[in-house]
Structure formats: structure tokens, C-alpha cells
Short mmCIF file of C-alpha atoms and ligand atoms in Angstrom, two decimals:
data_model
loop_
_atom_site.label_atom_id
_atom_site.label_comp_id
_atom_site.label_asym_id
_atom_site.label_seq_id
_atom_site.Cartn_x
_atom_site.Cartn_y
_atom_site.Cartn_z
CA UNK A 1 21.64 -32.08 -14.22
CA UNK A 2 20.16 -29.12 -13.23
CA UNK A 3 19.34 -28.85 -9.45
CA UNK A 4 16.36 -27.64 -6.99
CA UNK A 5 16.70 -27.32 -3.68
CA UNK A 6 13.83 -29.01 -1.20
CA UNK A 7 13.47 -26.69 2.38
CA UNK A 8 10.82 -28.12 4.16
CA UNK A 9 11.57 -26.43 7.51
CA UNK A 10 9.33 -25.95 10.07
CA UNK A 11 5.83 -26.91 11.74
CA UNK A 12 3.41 -28.20 8.18
CA UNK A 13 6.41 -27.84 6.01
CA UNK A 14 7.62 -30.61 6.01
CA UNK A 15 4.06 -32.08 5.96
CA UNK A 16 2.95 -29.27 2.50
CA UNK A 17 6.18 -30.06 1.27
CA UNK A 18 7.24 -34.09 1.06
CA UNK A 19 3.18 -34.38 0.00
CA UNK A 20 4.14 -32.20 -3.33
CA UNK A 21 7.68 -34.03 -3.76
CA UNK A 22 5.76 -37.66 -4.11
CA UNK A 23 3.67 -35.74 -6.81
CA UNK A 24 7.39 -33.78 -8.36
CA UNK A 25 9.00 -37.67 -7.62
CA UNK A 26 6.22 -39.12 -10.43
CA UNK A 27 7.67 -37.01 -13.04
CA UNK A 28 10.04 -37.26 -15.26
CA UNK A 29 11.40 -34.09 -15.48
CA UNK A 30 15.79 -34.05 -15.33
CA UNK A 31 15.74 -32.39 -12.12
CA UNK A 32 18.32 -33.02 -9.20
CA UNK A 33 15.99 -32.71 -5.41
CA UNK A 34 18.21 -31.58 -2.95
CA UNK A 35 17.69 -31.36 0.82
CA UNK A 36 18.42 -28.00 2.62
CA UNK A 37 17.77 -27.92 6.36
CA UNK A 38 17.00 -24.54 7.29
CA UNK A 39 14.66 -22.43 10.03
CA UNK A 40 14.15 -23.61 14.02
CA UNK A 41 13.94 -26.67 13.66
CA UNK A 42 16.93 -26.65 12.10
CA UNK A 43 18.45 -24.51 14.94
CA UNK A 44 17.40 -26.99 17.30
CA UNK A 45 19.60 -30.05 15.86
CA UNK A 46 22.47 -27.69 14.49
CA UNK A 47 22.12 -24.17 16.62
CA UNK A 48 22.27 -22.85 13.06
CA UNK A 49 18.90 -21.68 11.41
CA UNK A 50 20.66 -21.45 7.86
CA UNK A 51 23.43 -23.81 8.35
CA UNK A 52 26.24 -23.11 5.72
CA UNK A 53 25.90 -26.01 3.92
CA UNK A 54 22.58 -24.75 2.93
CA UNK A 55 23.86 -21.60 1.99
CA UNK A 56 26.17 -23.95 -0.73
CA UNK A 57 23.47 -26.28 -1.78
CA UNK A 58 21.28 -22.96 -2.50
CA UNK A 59 24.04 -21.35 -4.98
CA UNK A 60 24.72 -24.64 -6.89
CA UNK A 61 20.36 -24.08 -7.60
CA UNK A 62 18.25 -22.92 -10.04
CA UNK A 63 15.63 -22.74 -7.95
CA UNK A 64 13.76 -24.07 -4.37
CA UNK A 65 10.73 -25.70 -3.43
CA UNK A 66 9.92 -24.52 0.50
CA UNK A 67 7.51 -25.17 2.63
CA UNK A 68 7.93 -22.50 5.71
CA UNK A 69 9.49 -21.85 8.97
CA UNK A 70 8.68 -20.70 12.32
CA UNK A 71 9.91 -18.09 13.72
CA UNK A 72 10.64 -18.13 17.91
CA UNK A 73 8.07 -17.03 20.02
CA UNK A 74 9.72 -14.77 21.78
CA UNK A 75 12.70 -13.56 19.34
CA UNK A 76 16.30 -12.35 20.89
CA UNK A 77 16.72 -8.64 18.54
CA UNK A 78 19.05 -10.40 16.62
CA UNK A 79 17.20 -12.60 15.34
CA UNK A 80 16.44 -12.10 12.11
CA UNK A 81 14.24 -14.52 10.02
CA UNK A 82 16.45 -17.10 7.50
CA UNK A 83 13.91 -15.97 4.30
CA UNK A 84 13.92 -12.50 4.70
CA UNK A 85 18.03 -13.02 4.70
CA UNK A 86 17.75 -15.81 1.52
CA UNK A 87 15.63 -12.94 -0.28
CA UNK A 88 18.08 -10.28 0.84
CA UNK A 89 21.35 -12.49 -0.24
CA UNK A 90 20.00 -14.06 -3.71
CA UNK A 91 18.32 -10.04 -4.28
CA UNK A 92 14.62 -11.88 -5.21
CA UNK A 93 13.59 -8.56 -5.77
CA UNK A 94 10.04 -9.66 -6.71
CA UNK A 95 7.72 -11.72 -5.13
CA UNK A 96 4.90 -12.60 -7.39
CA UNK A 97 1.30 -14.05 -5.56
CA UNK A 98 -1.08 -14.79 -8.27
CA UNK A 99 -4.95 -14.52 -6.64
CA UNK A 100 -7.11 -16.54 -9.20
CA UNK A 101 -9.98 -18.71 -7.53
CA UNK A 102 -9.07 -22.36 -8.46
CA UNK A 103 -12.35 -23.71 -7.10
CA UNK A 104 -15.68 -20.64 -8.06
CA UNK A 105 -17.26 -21.67 -4.90
CA UNK A 106 -14.22 -20.96 -2.15
CA UNK A 107 -13.75 -17.16 -4.04
CA UNK A 108 -15.47 -14.34 -1.41
CA UNK A 109 -15.31 -11.52 -4.12
CA UNK A 110 -14.77 -12.43 -8.06
CA UNK A 111 -10.74 -10.91 -7.51
CA UNK A 112 -8.49 -12.13 -10.39
CA UNK A 113 -5.60 -10.43 -10.23
CA UNK A 114 -1.59 -10.48 -9.53
CA UNK A 115 0.42 -9.26 -6.45
CA UNK A 116 4.21 -8.13 -7.88
CA UNK A 117 5.58 -7.42 -4.02
CA UNK A 118 8.44 -5.78 -4.00
CA UNK A 119 10.40 -7.95 -2.18
CA UNK A 120 13.95 -6.69 -0.09
CA UNK A 121 13.64 -3.31 0.65
CA UNK A 122 10.78 -0.92 2.19
CA UNK A 123 9.81 -1.89 5.46
CA UNK A 124 11.49 -5.17 5.47
CA UNK A 125 15.46 -3.62 5.73
CA UNK A 126 15.97 -5.28 10.08
CA UNK A 127 17.49 -1.61 10.37
CA UNK A 128 16.18 -1.35 13.68
CA UNK A 129 17.96 0.58 16.88
CA UNK A 130 16.80 2.08 20.23
CA UNK A 131 17.13 6.36 20.08
CA UNK A 132 16.41 8.35 23.17
CA UNK A 133 13.39 5.61 24.05
CA UNK A 134 12.12 4.93 20.44
CA UNK A 135 12.96 2.78 18.23
CA UNK A 136 13.18 3.83 14.94
CA UNK A 137 13.32 1.89 11.49
CA UNK A 138 15.06 2.63 8.36
CA UNK A 139 12.55 2.35 5.72
CA UNK A 140 14.30 1.97 1.95
CA UNK A 141 12.70 2.96 -1.33
CA UNK A 142 15.03 3.26 -3.93
CA UNK A 143 14.56 3.98 -7.70
CA UNK A 144 16.38 0.81 -9.10
CA UNK A 145 15.34 -1.11 -6.70
CA UNK A 146 11.43 0.54 -7.77
CA UNK A 147 12.28 0.53 -11.50
CA UNK A 148 12.93 -3.23 -11.46
CA UNK A 149 9.73 -3.58 -9.39
CA UNK A 150 7.93 -2.07 -12.11
CA UNK A 151 10.24 -3.14 -15.05
CA UNK A 152 8.93 -7.51 -13.40
CA UNK A 153 5.50 -6.15 -13.83
CA UNK A 154 5.10 -5.23 -16.63
CA UNK A 155 6.93 -8.51 -17.80
CA UNK A 156 3.86 -10.30 -15.93
CA UNK A 157 1.09 -8.69 -17.07
CA UNK A 158 2.42 -9.26 -20.64
CA UNK A 159 2.54 -12.72 -20.09
CA UNK A 160 -0.45 -13.34 -17.97
CA UNK A 161 -2.03 -12.07 -20.83
CA UNK A 162 -3.58 -8.70 -18.92
CA UNK A 163 -3.50 -5.71 -20.18
CA UNK A 164 -3.57 -3.24 -16.51
CA UNK A 165 -1.24 -2.55 -13.75
CA UNK A 166 -2.14 -0.66 -10.79
CA UNK A 167 0.49 0.67 -8.61
CA UNK A 168 -0.33 0.20 -4.44
CA UNK A 169 1.17 2.94 -2.47
CA UNK A 170 0.39 6.08 0.49
CA UNK A 171 2.36 8.29 -0.98
CA UNK A 172 -0.36 10.90 0.08
CA UNK A 173 1.58 10.70 3.10
CA UNK A 174 4.82 8.72 2.78
CA UNK A 175 5.68 11.93 0.10
CA UNK A 176 9.28 11.74 -0.59
CA UNK A 177 9.40 7.57 -1.08
CA UNK A 178 6.44 6.12 -2.17
CA UNK A 179 6.40 9.36 -4.20
CA UNK A 180 9.28 8.56 -5.60
CA UNK A 181 7.72 5.04 -6.21
CA UNK A 182 4.52 7.07 -8.03
CA UNK A 183 6.61 8.85 -10.31
CA UNK A 184 9.16 5.82 -11.17
CA UNK A 185 6.08 3.24 -11.62
CA UNK A 186 4.18 5.77 -14.40
CA UNK A 187 7.81 6.15 -15.93
CA UNK A 188 7.52 2.57 -16.80
CA UNK A 189 4.41 1.90 -17.95
CA UNK A 190 4.30 5.19 -20.73
CA UNK A 191 5.15 3.45 -24.10
CA UNK A 192 4.31 -0.54 -22.39
CA UNK A 193 1.05 -0.27 -23.74
CA UNK A 194 -1.03 -1.01 -21.13
CA UNK A 195 -3.32 0.77 -18.66
CA UNK A 196 -1.91 1.92 -15.16
CA UNK A 197 -3.00 3.82 -12.83
CA UNK A 198 -2.73 4.05 -9.43
CA UNK A 199 -4.53 3.71 -5.95
CA UNK A 200 -3.95 4.18 -1.97
CA UNK A 201 -2.87 1.57 -0.19
CA UNK A 202 -5.86 1.86 2.75
CA UNK A 203 -8.61 2.24 -0.47
CA UNK A 204 -6.67 -0.93 -2.45
CA UNK A 205 -7.63 -2.56 0.91
CA UNK A 206 -11.60 -1.57 0.59
CA UNK A 207 -11.54 -2.14 -2.62
CA UNK A 208 -10.11 -5.38 -3.16
CA UNK A 209 -13.74 -6.45 -1.68
CA UNK A 210 -15.60 -3.96 -2.69
CA UNK A 211 -14.48 -3.77 -6.46
CA UNK A 212 -12.72 -6.35 -6.70
CA UNK A 213 -12.50 -6.26 -10.69
CA UNK A 214 -11.20 -3.46 -10.57
CA UNK A 215 -7.64 -5.55 -10.29
CA UNK A 216 -5.55 -6.64 -12.38
CA UNK A 217 -1.87 -6.37 -11.72
CA UNK A 218 -1.30 -4.96 -8.09
CA UNK A 219 2.49 -3.62 -8.19
CA UNK A 220 3.31 -1.92 -4.98
CA UNK A 221 6.05 -2.16 -1.57
CA UNK A 222 6.56 -4.99 0.55
CA UNK A 223 4.63 -4.73 3.34
CA UNK A 224 1.79 -3.35 1.07
CA UNK A 225 1.98 -6.65 -0.26
CA UNK A 226 2.64 -9.07 2.45
CA UNK A 227 -0.66 -7.91 3.49
CA UNK A 228 -2.77 -7.36 0.84
CA UNK A 229 -1.63 -10.93 -1.02
CA UNK A 230 -2.69 -12.26 2.62
CA UNK A 231 -6.12 -10.84 1.94
CA UNK A 232 -6.34 -11.11 -2.14
CA UNK A 233 -5.62 -15.04 -0.69
CA UNK A 234 -8.05 -15.31 1.42
CA UNK A 235 -11.01 -13.37 -1.05
CA UNK A 236 -10.39 -15.92 -3.55
CA UNK A 237 -9.82 -19.15 -1.54
CA UNK A 238 -7.93 -18.48 1.53
CA UNK A 239 -4.33 -18.94 2.74
CA UNK A 240 -4.73 -22.96 1.58
CA UNK A 241 -4.80 -21.84 -1.68
CA UNK A 242 -2.08 -19.49 -2.33
CA UNK A 243 1.47 -19.50 -3.93
CA UNK A 244 3.99 -17.82 -4.15
CA UNK A 245 7.42 -17.24 -5.75
CA UNK A 246 10.37 -15.38 -5.31
CA UNK A 247 11.70 -14.46 -8.13
CA UNK A 248 15.56 -12.27 -8.53
CA UNK A 249 17.49 -12.55 -11.92
CA UNK A 250 19.14 -15.89 -11.81
CA UNK A 251 17.86 -18.54 -8.52
CA UNK A 252 13.71 -18.79 -7.74
CA UNK A 253 12.67 -19.22 -4.14
CA UNK A 254 8.86 -20.93 -4.45
CA UNK A 255 6.63 -21.23 -1.10
CA UNK A 256 2.98 -20.96 -0.11
CA UNK A 257 1.86 -17.81 0.74
CA UNK A 258 0.98 -19.77 4.11
CA UNK A 259 3.47 -19.28 7.66
CA UNK A 260 4.52 -23.32 9.24
CA UNK A 261 0.77 -23.43 11.49
CA UNK A 262 2.61 -25.12 14.46
CA UNK A 263 -1.26 -25.68 15.61
CA UNK A 264 -1.80 -28.63 13.03
CA UNK A 265 1.67 -29.53 12.24
CA UNK A 266 2.66 -32.99 12.07
CA UNK A 267 -1.02 -34.37 12.53
CA UNK A 268 -1.36 -34.90 8.80
CA UNK A 269 -5.01 -32.42 7.95
CA UNK A 270 -2.56 -29.66 6.83
CA UNK A 271 -3.87 -28.92 2.75
CA UNK A 272 -0.84 -29.28 0.70
CA UNK A 273 -2.86 -27.01 -2.72
CA UNK A 274 -0.57 -23.87 -2.21
CA UNK A 275 2.99 -25.73 -2.13
CA UNK A 276 1.74 -27.53 -5.19
CA UNK A 277 0.67 -25.23 -7.22
CA UNK A 278 4.42 -23.37 -6.17
CA UNK A 279 5.48 -26.02 -6.87
CA UNK A 280 3.60 -25.11 -10.81
CA UNK A 281 5.07 -22.15 -10.92
CA UNK A 282 9.56 -23.46 -10.18
CA UNK A 283 7.92 -25.73 -12.77
CA UNK A 284 6.82 -22.90 -15.08
CA UNK A 285 9.76 -20.78 -14.40
CA UNK A 286 12.10 -24.00 -14.58
CA UNK A 287 10.83 -24.52 -18.19
CA UNK A 288 8.64 -27.51 -18.32
CA UNK A 289 5.69 -26.08 -19.20
CA UNK A 290 3.97 -28.72 -20.14
CA UNK A 291 4.83 -31.01 -16.45
CA UNK A 292 3.84 -27.73 -14.85
CA UNK A 293 -0.23 -27.85 -16.75
CA UNK A 294 0.00 -31.49 -15.86
CA UNK A 295 0.00 -31.00 -12.35
CA UNK A 296 -2.15 -28.04 -12.22
CA UNK A 297 -4.41 -29.83 -14.20
CA UNK A 298 -3.72 -33.05 -11.87
CA UNK A 299 -5.15 -30.71 -9.22
CA UNK A 300 -7.57 -28.86 -10.16
CA UNK A 301 -9.23 -32.47 -10.94
CA UNK A 302 -9.18 -33.87 -7.07
CA UNK A 303 -10.30 -30.43 -6.36
CA UNK A 304 -13.48 -30.34 -8.57
CA UNK A 305 -14.09 -33.88 -8.42
CA UNK A 306 -15.05 -33.46 -4.35
CA UNK A 307 -11.73 -34.84 -3.25
CA UNK A 308 -10.52 -32.17 -0.49
CA UNK A 309 -9.48 -31.40 2.84
CA UNK A 310 -10.49 -30.63 6.00
CA UNK A 311 -10.28 -26.70 5.28
CA UNK A 312 -11.89 -27.03 2.55
CA UNK A 313 -14.27 -28.95 3.53
CA UNK A 314 -13.59 -32.65 2.86
CA UNK A 315 -12.03 -35.61 4.70
CA UNK A 316 -8.60 -36.33 3.18
CA UNK A 317 -5.72 -36.10 5.35
CA UNK A 318 -2.72 -34.35 3.66
CA UNK A 319 -1.08 -37.78 2.48
CA UNK A 320 -4.54 -39.26 1.41
CA UNK A 321 -4.93 -35.77 -0.95
CA UNK A 322 -1.27 -36.17 -2.29
CA UNK A 323 -2.77 -40.08 -3.21
CA UNK A 324 -5.97 -38.74 -4.94
CA UNK A 325 -3.53 -35.94 -7.16
CA UNK A 326 -1.19 -38.90 -8.13
CA UNK A 327 -3.73 -40.70 -9.23
CA UNK A 328 -4.61 -38.29 -11.63
CA UNK A 329 -1.21 -37.22 -12.58
CA UNK A 330 -0.40 -41.36 -13.74
CA UNK A 331 -3.91 -41.30 -15.91
C1 IPM B 401 4.70 -14.02 3.11
C2 IPM B 401 5.51 -13.99 5.29
C3 IPM B 401 6.75 -14.09 5.56
C4 IPM B 401 6.83 -12.03 4.95
C5 IPM B 401 6.96 -13.64 6.68
C6 IPM B 401 7.63 -15.03 7.42
C7 IPM B 401 8.62 -13.14 6.75
O1 IPM B 401 4.46 -13.30 5.91
O2 IPM B 401 6.43 -14.70 2.30
O3 IPM B 401 4.34 -13.17 3.19
O4 IPM B 401 6.26 -11.58 5.53
O5 IPM B 401 7.14 -11.27 4.31
MG1 MG B 402 3.24 -12.43 4.15
#
């Protein structure tokens, strides 16, 4: 049976993942779900952020559903985020973040786009060293990395029935590295039949607000994608609604764009929508298309009928909200 690892993690992670698992558990998916602990709570219990046993579970899995993890407040320099470790170890080179408003009244601008973010290199190499009173970071942009992320963006664009890809970079300053990304972008786009253009990242940050309709698919480097995807989430319904897929060649890790939100953790008020939508992306990845559509339809129906958590102006707690979605799932 296809195995799926369940990484609840820290903060609101166990709540939003728990609510999502209640829904997945009601569906006949032919999937085996296995818990895989990781993160700060796991460290407090076992002395490890990313236990070997968790890696073993992940290696035997086709996908993982991930909640959130908390990085320690005053991290020692040797701390490295287990999430980034997983992205590197499983070569999850593409982070696909759909930015479509599920509820028209929550959107700030008319943005309907998908961000395809390079997920393993750029500013995220973790290679920092002290040198003559400075800290030097090695930022890596490789031709192979650029090629495969643009190829992924092309695939995603076609699969979603879109027609345009915009390369977002900073090649006016980072002339060689981002220049390489821009050059490879136009090479790959040649002959795809898709429209291609490019934009500087600062201008793109403004244009997401002032000219949202000019974007369909954005392909970009790691840190730009991290920042722009939070912006795009805020513009289309808030972080509570934004899902993502970390994809490698054979494995996918699906997570809400939001973090562990320690301030509201354990209160039962977190909005599980982003995790439920991430589960929908996961079901599509696992070729459970009907199940993905059913779950998303039940979620949309719940929300449009006014059943919402507090961040969306409603009064439901995490579990009550999940129950309302569950009622519509069995109808
Ligand atoms: C994200 C998060 C992560 C990132 C953090 C938690 C390391 O912000 O998935 O967007 O920076 O990629
Ligand atoms: Mg982020």
C-alpha cells in the first residue's frame, strides 16, 4: 500500500494536521498513514530534531503531510532547520504555491497565479562562515538548478491550463548568478508555446499589488519565492488559506505556507484550511484525483456557507470547523 508520512510537528501543527487527518481518515484512499515526529517538541522528547526513525519512515513513503515546526528562539549557529534538511536530502527542488482566492471576499487584489519557487539552493545553502569580522554566505545558482525549476514551471503552467510564465530575478545587481537564471529561463521557454517575460523582484513585489492580472505562473529563486509567496498569500485570502507542495523526482512533501504560530498553539482556534488544501495537492500528486476534488469541494462549500474559523471572521474552532467539512464530505 502507498505510504504517507504524517509530520504534525510543533505549535499549531498537530491541530491543523489532526483536523486534516480526521477528514482523510473518512475517505477510502488506499493509503497507509505513518506518524513521523520531527521538530522542537521531538527534540525535547528525544534529543533529536530529525530522528533516524523518521528518516526511515520518509524513505519508505511516497509523500508526506507536514504541519509546521518551530525553530528555537536563540538558535545555536549549528542548528539547521529539519525542514530545510528534508528539502535537501530528498532533493525537493520545486516548491509549488498556488495563489488563488478560494473566497472572493477575502482577496485584496485580483491575483490568480502560481508561484514555482526553486527550493534547494540560492540563499538557502546554509553555508555561512565568519571571515575578518564579517559573515559570508555562499549563495549558489546552478545551471542545472535553473533548468529544472523552469522546466517544472512549464509543466505546472500547462497542467493548470495557463499560458504565461514570468521569471522573477534581480539580474541588474546579481549579474552573473541571476543573469544565468534569466538566460536559462529564455532557453527553456523557447518552443514551449507559452508566453515568457521577466521582471525584477522588487518591481514584481509591487506589481503583485498594482497589476496582479499580469501574472499567471511566476518562476523564481529560493528567497524571492519565500517572500513573494507570503505576499501572494496575504493578497488572496491570508496565510491561513495558502497551501504548498515541495516536489522532487519521486517524493512530495505538502505543507501550509504558514508557520507554527506558537502564540495561538494549543488553543484549538487555528485555521486548518491551508493544511486541508495541502492535502488536496497531495491527493492529486498521489493520483487520487476524485478524492482531491471531493475534499476541496467540501471545504469550499463549508466556507461559502459561512462556516469559518475566527481569522476569517467566523467563530468556529479548529475541530468544529473540521466537523463541518466532514458533514459535507459524507453528503
Ligand atoms: C516556507 C518557510 C520556510 C522557508 C522556513 C520555515 C525555513 O518560510 O516554507 O516558506 O523559508 O522556506
Ligand atoms: Mg516562507
